[in-house]
Amino acid sequence: MASVSKGFSFVTYNGSPSRRIIKVNTQRDGLREGEVLIRITHSSLCGTDEHYLGKDMCLGHEGAGVVVKLGPGIQHLKVDDNVAFGYQRSCCGTCSHCLQSLEIFCPSRAFYGFSEPDIGSMASHIPFQESFTYKIPPGISNGEASALMCGGATVFNVLDMFSVKPTDRVGVVGIGGLGHLAILFASKWGCEVVVFSSSEKREDAMRFGATEFHVTKGVGKFENIDPIDQLLVTTSQQIPWGLYLPIMASPGTIYPLTLSEQDLQIPYPAFLFNGIRIQASIVAPRVISKRMLKFAAFHNIAPILQFYPLDEAGIEEAMADLRLGKTRYRGVLCAKD
C-alpha cells in the first residue's frame, strides 16, 4: 500500500473581501494519518458557498475526483478510485453521537467553513480523511456525484433519518438545485410529491416526479389541497408560515433545509393546536450518505447539471448565475483534462 510523507502543493480558488475569486497556490507538508489526496474533477455549487464568498478561504464543499496518493493508515481506498466528499470532514469517533452514527452532532465535528480554510472542492486537489470519503457507485458520474454530496444528501437525510413513509404526501417548496433533488428522491421513495413554486416550472416538476404543482406567487390562501404530511423547504428565504400551516396534516412536520439569517417566527396558534413539528435537518451522517448514493444508483437518479470551467472566470460566472436564479438546476464546475 503506497503512502506519502513528502510535501505537495495544489491550487485552490478562494473567496476574498472583494467577493472576487482568487487563485492561490497552497502547500502541505504531507498527508496526515488516514488522509488521501484527491485530484478534483468536479465541484458542485451550493448556496452556502455564497455565504463564504467574502472570506479568504478555499470555497466548495461537494466534490468528486480520483484518488492519486495514499497517506499512512489507509485501509479501504486505493489509487485511481473515483470518490466523492461533502460538507463534513472529520469527527472524534468516540463520543455518544459518533457511536450512534450521528457524527454530524459531534462536539468536535469539522465542517466546511469552520475548519481547514485552505482546502475545499474548488481546487485542483484536496487532502481528505478516508473515513469521510465515499466511493462512487457504478452508474453515477463524478459530476452527478458531486451534486449529490450536499444537495442529495440533505434531502435524502429527511426521508431516511425521520422515517418518511411511502404513503406520505411530501410537499417541496421551491424547485431549484435543492428542490429538484427533493422531487427526484421523494418520488422514487414512493411518495406523492406536491410542489410549490413562485415560478411556473410545472413541466419540469412533473418530469422530475411530482404529482401536483401549485404556483405560489400572489396566492394569499391555498384552496383544495389535501393535507401535507412532510414539507421540505428548499428556498433560500423563509416561507410565509401563515400560508403553509393551514395545509399541513395534524400532526405534520416542516423541514427547513437552507440557512436563513432571520429569526424563526411563526403563527403560534396554528402551530400549537395542530401539533405541527418544525424539524431541523443538516447534512447527512456517513451511513445515510452511503445509502443515498446506493439509492440514487439503483433508481437512476440523475441531477440536472449545468457545467462551468473550474477556474476563476468559471466560478464567478457560476456564482453569478446561482445568485440570479439562472442555474438549471445544479451548477457543477469541471476541471480541465
Coordinates of C-alpha atoms in Angstrom, one line a residue:
M1 CA 0.0 0.0 0.0
A2 CA 1.5 3.3 -1.1
S3 CA 2.0 6.1 1.3
V4 CA 3.1 9.7 1.1
S5 CA 5.3 11.6 3.6
K6 CA 6.7 14.3 1.3
G7 CA 5.2 17.7 0.9
F8 CA 3.0 18.7 -2.0
S9 CA 1.3 21.7 -3.5
F10 CA -2.0 22.3 -5.1
V11 CA -4.2 25.2 -6.4
T12 CA -7.2 26.5 -4.5
Y13 CA -9.8 29.0 -5.5
N14 CA -10.5 31.3 -2.6
G15 CA -13.1 34.0 -1.8
S16 CA -11.9 37.5 -0.8
P17 CA -13.2 40.6 0.9
S18 CA -14.0 42.0 -2.6
R19 CA -16.0 38.8 -3.3
R20 CA -13.8 38.1 -6.3
I21 CA -12.3 34.6 -6.8
I22 CA -8.5 34.5 -6.1
K23 CA -6.3 31.6 -7.3
V24 CA -3.9 30.5 -4.6
N25 CA -1.0 28.1 -4.5
T26 CA -1.3 26.0 -1.3
Q27 CA 1.4 23.9 0.3
R28 CA 1.0 20.9 2.7
D29 CA 3.9 19.2 4.4
G30 CA 2.5 15.8 3.7
L31 CA -0.6 13.6 4.1
R32 CA -1.7 13.0 7.6
E33 CA -2.8 9.7 9.2
G34 CA -5.9 8.5 7.4
E35 CA -5.8 11.0 4.6
V36 CA -5.9 10.5 0.8
L37 CA -5.0 13.0 -1.9
I38 CA -7.8 13.5 -4.4
R39 CA -7.4 15.1 -7.8
I40 CA -10.7 17.0 -8.2
T41 CA -12.6 16.5 -11.4
H42 CA -15.9 18.2 -10.4
S43 CA -17.1 20.7 -7.7
S44 CA -20.8 21.3 -7.3
L45 CA -22.1 24.7 -6.2
C46 CA -24.3 25.3 -3.2
G47 CA -25.9 28.5 -1.7
T48 CA -23.6 28.0 1.3
D49 CA -20.7 29.0 -0.9
E50 CA -22.3 32.4 -1.4
H51 CA -22.1 32.9 2.4
Y52 CA -18.3 32.4 2.3
L53 CA -17.5 34.3 -0.9
G54 CA -16.3 37.3 1.1
K55 CA -13.9 35.3 3.2
D56 CA -10.2 34.4 2.4
M57 CA -10.8 30.6 2.3
C58 CA -11.0 27.9 -0.3
L59 CA -14.6 27.6 -1.5
G60 CA -16.6 24.5 -2.2
H61 CA -17.7 21.5 -0.1
E62 CA -19.3 19.0 -2.5
G63 CA -16.7 17.5 -4.8
A64 CA -15.7 14.4 -6.7
G65 CA -12.4 13.2 -8.2
V66 CA -9.8 10.5 -8.4
V67 CA -7.5 9.3 -5.6
V68 CA -3.9 9.9 -6.6
K69 CA -2.0 9.3 -3.3
L70 CA -2.5 7.5 -0.1
G71 CA -1.3 8.6 3.3
P72 CA -0.4 6.4 6.3
G73 CA -3.1 4.1 7.7
I74 CA -5.3 3.9 4.6
Q75 CA -7.5 0.8 4.8
H76 CA -10.1 0.8 2.0
L77 CA -9.3 3.2 -0.8
K78 CA -6.7 2.8 -3.5
V79 CA -5.1 4.9 -6.1
D80 CA -7.4 5.6 -9.2
D81 CA -10.7 5.1 -7.2
N82 CA -13.4 7.5 -8.2
V83 CA -14.6 9.2 -4.9
A84 CA -16.7 12.0 -3.6
F85 CA -16.8 14.1 -0.4
G86 CA -19.1 16.5 1.3
Y87 CA -19.7 19.1 4.0
Q88 CA -18.2 17.2 7.0
R89 CA -14.5 16.5 7.2
S90 CA -13.9 14.7 10.5
C91 CA -15.2 13.8 13.9
C92 CA -13.9 12.5 17.2
G93 CA -15.2 9.0 16.6
T94 CA -15.7 8.2 20.3
C95 CA -18.5 10.5 21.7
S96 CA -22.1 9.3 22.1
H97 CA -23.1 10.9 18.9
C98 CA -20.4 9.3 16.8
L99 CA -21.1 5.9 18.3
Q100 CA -24.7 6.2 17.2
S101 CA -23.7 7.2 13.6
L102 CA -24.8 10.8 14.4
E103 CA -21.3 12.3 13.9
I104 CA -22.9 15.4 12.4
F105 CA -23.6 16.4 16.0
C106 CA -20.2 15.5 17.3
P107 CA -18.8 18.3 19.6
S108 CA -15.5 18.0 17.7
R109 CA -17.0 17.8 14.2
A110 CA -15.2 19.6 11.4
F111 CA -17.5 21.3 8.8
Y112 CA -16.7 23.3 5.7
G113 CA -16.4 26.9 6.7
F114 CA -15.4 26.1 10.3
S115 CA -12.2 24.1 9.8
E116 CA -9.1 24.0 7.5
P117 CA -9.8 27.1 5.4
D118 CA -7.0 26.1 3.0
I119 CA -8.9 23.2 1.5
G120 CA -12.2 22.8 -0.4
S121 CA -13.7 21.4 -3.6
M122 CA -12.9 24.4 -5.7
A123 CA -9.3 23.4 -6.1
S124 CA -7.0 21.2 -8.2
H125 CA -6.6 18.7 -5.3
I126 CA -7.8 18.1 -1.8
P127 CA -6.3 16.1 1.1
F128 CA -9.3 14.4 2.8
Q129 CA -9.9 11.9 5.5
E130 CA -10.6 8.4 4.1
S131 CA -13.3 7.9 6.7
F132 CA -15.3 10.8 5.2
T133 CA -14.6 9.9 1.5
Y134 CA -17.2 7.9 -0.5
K135 CA -16.6 5.5 -3.4
I136 CA -18.8 6.5 -6.3
P137 CA -21.1 3.6 -7.3
P138 CA -21.1 2.4 -10.9
G139 CA -23.8 4.2 -12.9
I140 CA -23.1 7.6 -11.2
S141 CA -20.7 10.0 -13.0
N142 CA -18.3 12.1 -11.0
G143 CA -20.3 15.3 -12.0
E144 CA -23.5 13.7 -10.7
A145 CA -21.8 12.5 -7.5
S146 CA -20.5 16.0 -6.7
A147 CA -24.1 17.4 -7.0
L148 CA -25.4 14.7 -4.7
M149 CA -22.9 15.1 -1.9
C150 CA -24.7 18.1 -0.3
G151 CA -28.0 18.7 -2.0
G152 CA -28.8 15.0 -2.5
A153 CA -27.6 14.0 1.0
T154 CA -29.6 16.9 2.5
V155 CA -33.0 15.9 1.1
F156 CA -32.4 12.1 1.4
N157 CA -31.5 12.6 5.1
V158 CA -35.0 13.8 5.7
L159 CA -36.5 10.7 4.1
D160 CA -34.2 8.3 5.8
M161 CA -33.5 9.7 9.3
F162 CA -37.1 10.8 10.0
S163 CA -38.7 7.7 8.6
V164 CA -40.9 9.3 5.9
K165 CA -43.4 6.7 4.7
P166 CA -44.1 6.0 1.0
T167 CA -47.8 6.7 1.8
D168 CA -46.9 10.3 3.0
R169 CA -47.8 13.3 1.0
V170 CA -44.5 15.2 0.7
G171 CA -44.5 18.9 -0.1
V172 CA -41.5 20.6 -1.7
V173 CA -41.2 24.4 -1.5
G174 CA -39.0 25.7 -4.3
I175 CA -37.7 24.0 -7.4
G176 CA -34.0 24.9 -7.7
G177 CA -30.8 23.0 -7.1
L178 CA -32.0 21.5 -3.8
G179 CA -35.8 21.4 -4.7
H180 CA -35.4 19.4 -7.9
L181 CA -33.4 16.8 -6.0
A182 CA -36.1 16.6 -3.3
I183 CA -38.6 15.8 -6.0
L184 CA -36.4 13.2 -7.6
F185 CA -35.7 11.4 -4.3
A186 CA -39.2 11.7 -2.7
S187 CA -40.9 10.4 -5.9
K188 CA -38.6 7.4 -6.0
W189 CA -39.2 6.9 -2.3
G190 CA -42.8 6.2 -3.3
C191 CA -44.4 9.4 -2.1
E192 CA -46.9 11.7 -3.6
V193 CA -44.9 14.8 -4.2
V194 CA -46.6 18.2 -4.1
V195 CA -44.5 21.1 -5.4
F196 CA -45.0 24.7 -4.5
S197 CA -43.1 27.3 -6.6
S198 CA -43.2 31.0 -7.2
S199 CA -42.4 30.5 -10.8
E200 CA -44.1 28.4 -13.5
K201 CA -42.0 25.3 -13.6
R202 CA -44.8 22.8 -13.8
E203 CA -43.5 20.8 -16.7
D204 CA -40.1 20.3 -15.1
A205 CA -41.6 19.4 -11.7
M206 CA -43.9 16.8 -13.3
R207 CA -41.0 15.4 -15.3
F208 CA -38.9 15.0 -12.0
G209 CA -41.8 13.0 -10.5
A210 CA -44.2 15.5 -8.9
T211 CA -47.9 14.5 -8.7
E212 CA -49.2 18.1 -8.1
F213 CA -47.9 21.6 -8.8
H214 CA -49.0 24.9 -7.3
V215 CA -47.8 28.4 -8.2
T216 CA -47.5 30.5 -5.0
K217 CA -46.9 33.9 -6.5
G218 CA -49.7 36.2 -5.4
V219 CA -51.5 33.5 -3.5
G220 CA -52.9 34.5 -0.1
K221 CA -54.6 31.2 0.7
F222 CA -54.4 27.7 -0.8
E223 CA -57.6 26.1 -1.9
N224 CA -58.5 22.4 -2.4
I225 CA -55.1 20.9 -1.3
D226 CA -55.1 17.7 0.6
P227 CA -53.1 17.8 3.8
I228 CA -49.3 17.6 3.6
D229 CA -47.6 15.2 5.9
Q230 CA -44.0 16.3 5.3
L231 CA -43.0 19.7 4.0
L232 CA -39.4 20.2 2.7
V233 CA -38.5 23.9 2.5
T234 CA -35.7 24.3 -0.1
T235 CA -35.9 28.0 -0.7
S236 CA -33.1 30.4 0.4
Q237 CA -35.7 32.6 2.2
Q238 CA -38.1 31.6 5.0
I239 CA -41.6 30.7 3.7
P240 CA -44.7 32.7 4.6
W241 CA -45.7 30.4 7.5
G242 CA -49.3 31.6 7.6
L243 CA -49.8 30.3 4.0
Y244 CA -48.5 26.8 4.6
L245 CA -49.5 25.9 8.2
P246 CA -53.2 25.5 7.2
I247 CA -52.4 22.8 4.6
M248 CA -50.3 20.8 7.0
A249 CA -51.6 17.4 8.3
S250 CA -52.1 17.2 12.0
P251 CA -49.6 16.3 13.1
G252 CA -47.2 17.1 10.2
T253 CA -43.6 18.1 10.0
I254 CA -41.8 21.0 8.3
Y255 CA -38.1 20.7 7.5
P256 CA -36.2 24.0 6.8
L257 CA -33.2 22.8 4.7
T258 CA -31.4 26.1 3.9
L259 CA -29.8 28.8 6.0
S260 CA -31.6 32.0 6.9
E261 CA -30.1 34.8 9.0
Q262 CA -33.6 35.7 10.2
D263 CA -35.2 34.6 13.4
L264 CA -37.8 31.9 13.0
Q265 CA -41.3 33.4 13.6
I266 CA -44.5 31.5 13.0
P267 CA -48.2 32.0 13.8
Y268 CA -48.3 30.3 17.2
P269 CA -51.9 29.1 17.5
A270 CA -51.9 27.2 14.1
F271 CA -48.6 25.7 15.1
L272 CA -49.7 24.7 18.6
F273 CA -53.2 23.4 18.1
N274 CA -52.4 21.3 15.0
G275 CA -49.4 19.6 16.5
I276 CA -47.1 20.8 13.8
R277 CA -43.4 19.9 14.2
I278 CA -40.6 22.0 12.8
Q279 CA -37.6 19.7 12.5
A280 CA -34.1 21.0 11.9
S281 CA -32.0 18.9 9.5
I282 CA -28.5 19.5 8.4
V283 CA -26.1 17.3 6.4
A284 CA -26.5 13.5 6.4
P285 CA -24.2 11.3 8.5
R286 CA -22.0 8.9 6.7
V287 CA -24.2 5.9 6.9
I288 CA -27.1 7.8 5.3
S289 CA -24.8 9.4 2.7
K290 CA -23.7 5.9 1.6
R291 CA -27.3 4.8 1.4
M292 CA -28.2 7.9 -0.6
L293 CA -25.5 7.1 -3.2
K294 CA -26.7 3.4 -3.4
F295 CA -30.3 4.5 -3.7
A296 CA -29.5 7.1 -6.4
A297 CA -27.6 4.5 -8.4
F298 CA -30.3 1.8 -8.1
H299 CA -33.1 4.2 -9.1
N300 CA -31.1 6.0 -11.8
I301 CA -31.5 9.4 -10.0
A302 CA -29.5 11.9 -12.1
P303 CA -29.5 15.6 -11.0
I304 CA -29.9 18.1 -13.9
L305 CA -26.5 19.8 -14.2
Q306 CA -25.2 23.0 -15.8
F307 CA -21.4 22.9 -16.3
Y308 CA -18.8 25.6 -15.9
P309 CA -15.0 25.6 -16.1
L310 CA -13.2 25.1 -12.7
D311 CA -11.2 28.3 -12.9
E312 CA -11.6 31.9 -11.7
A313 CA -13.8 33.0 -14.6
G314 CA -15.9 29.9 -14.5
I315 CA -16.5 30.1 -10.7
E316 CA -17.5 33.7 -10.9
E317 CA -19.9 33.0 -13.8
A318 CA -21.4 30.0 -11.9
M319 CA -21.8 32.0 -8.7
A320 CA -23.5 34.9 -10.6
D321 CA -25.9 32.5 -12.2
L322 CA -26.7 30.9 -8.8
R323 CA -27.2 34.3 -7.3
L324 CA -29.6 35.4 -10.1
G325 CA -31.5 32.1 -10.1
K326 CA -30.4 31.2 -13.6
T327 CA -28.8 27.8 -12.9
R328 CA -30.7 24.8 -14.2
Y329 CA -30.6 23.0 -11.9
R330 CA -27.3 22.4 -10.2
G331 CA -24.2 24.2 -11.2
V332 CA -21.1 22.0 -11.5
L333 CA -17.5 23.1 -12.1
C334 CA -15.4 20.9 -14.3
A335 CA -11.6 20.6 -14.1
K336 CA -9.7 20.7 -17.4
D337 CA -8.4 17.3 -18.5

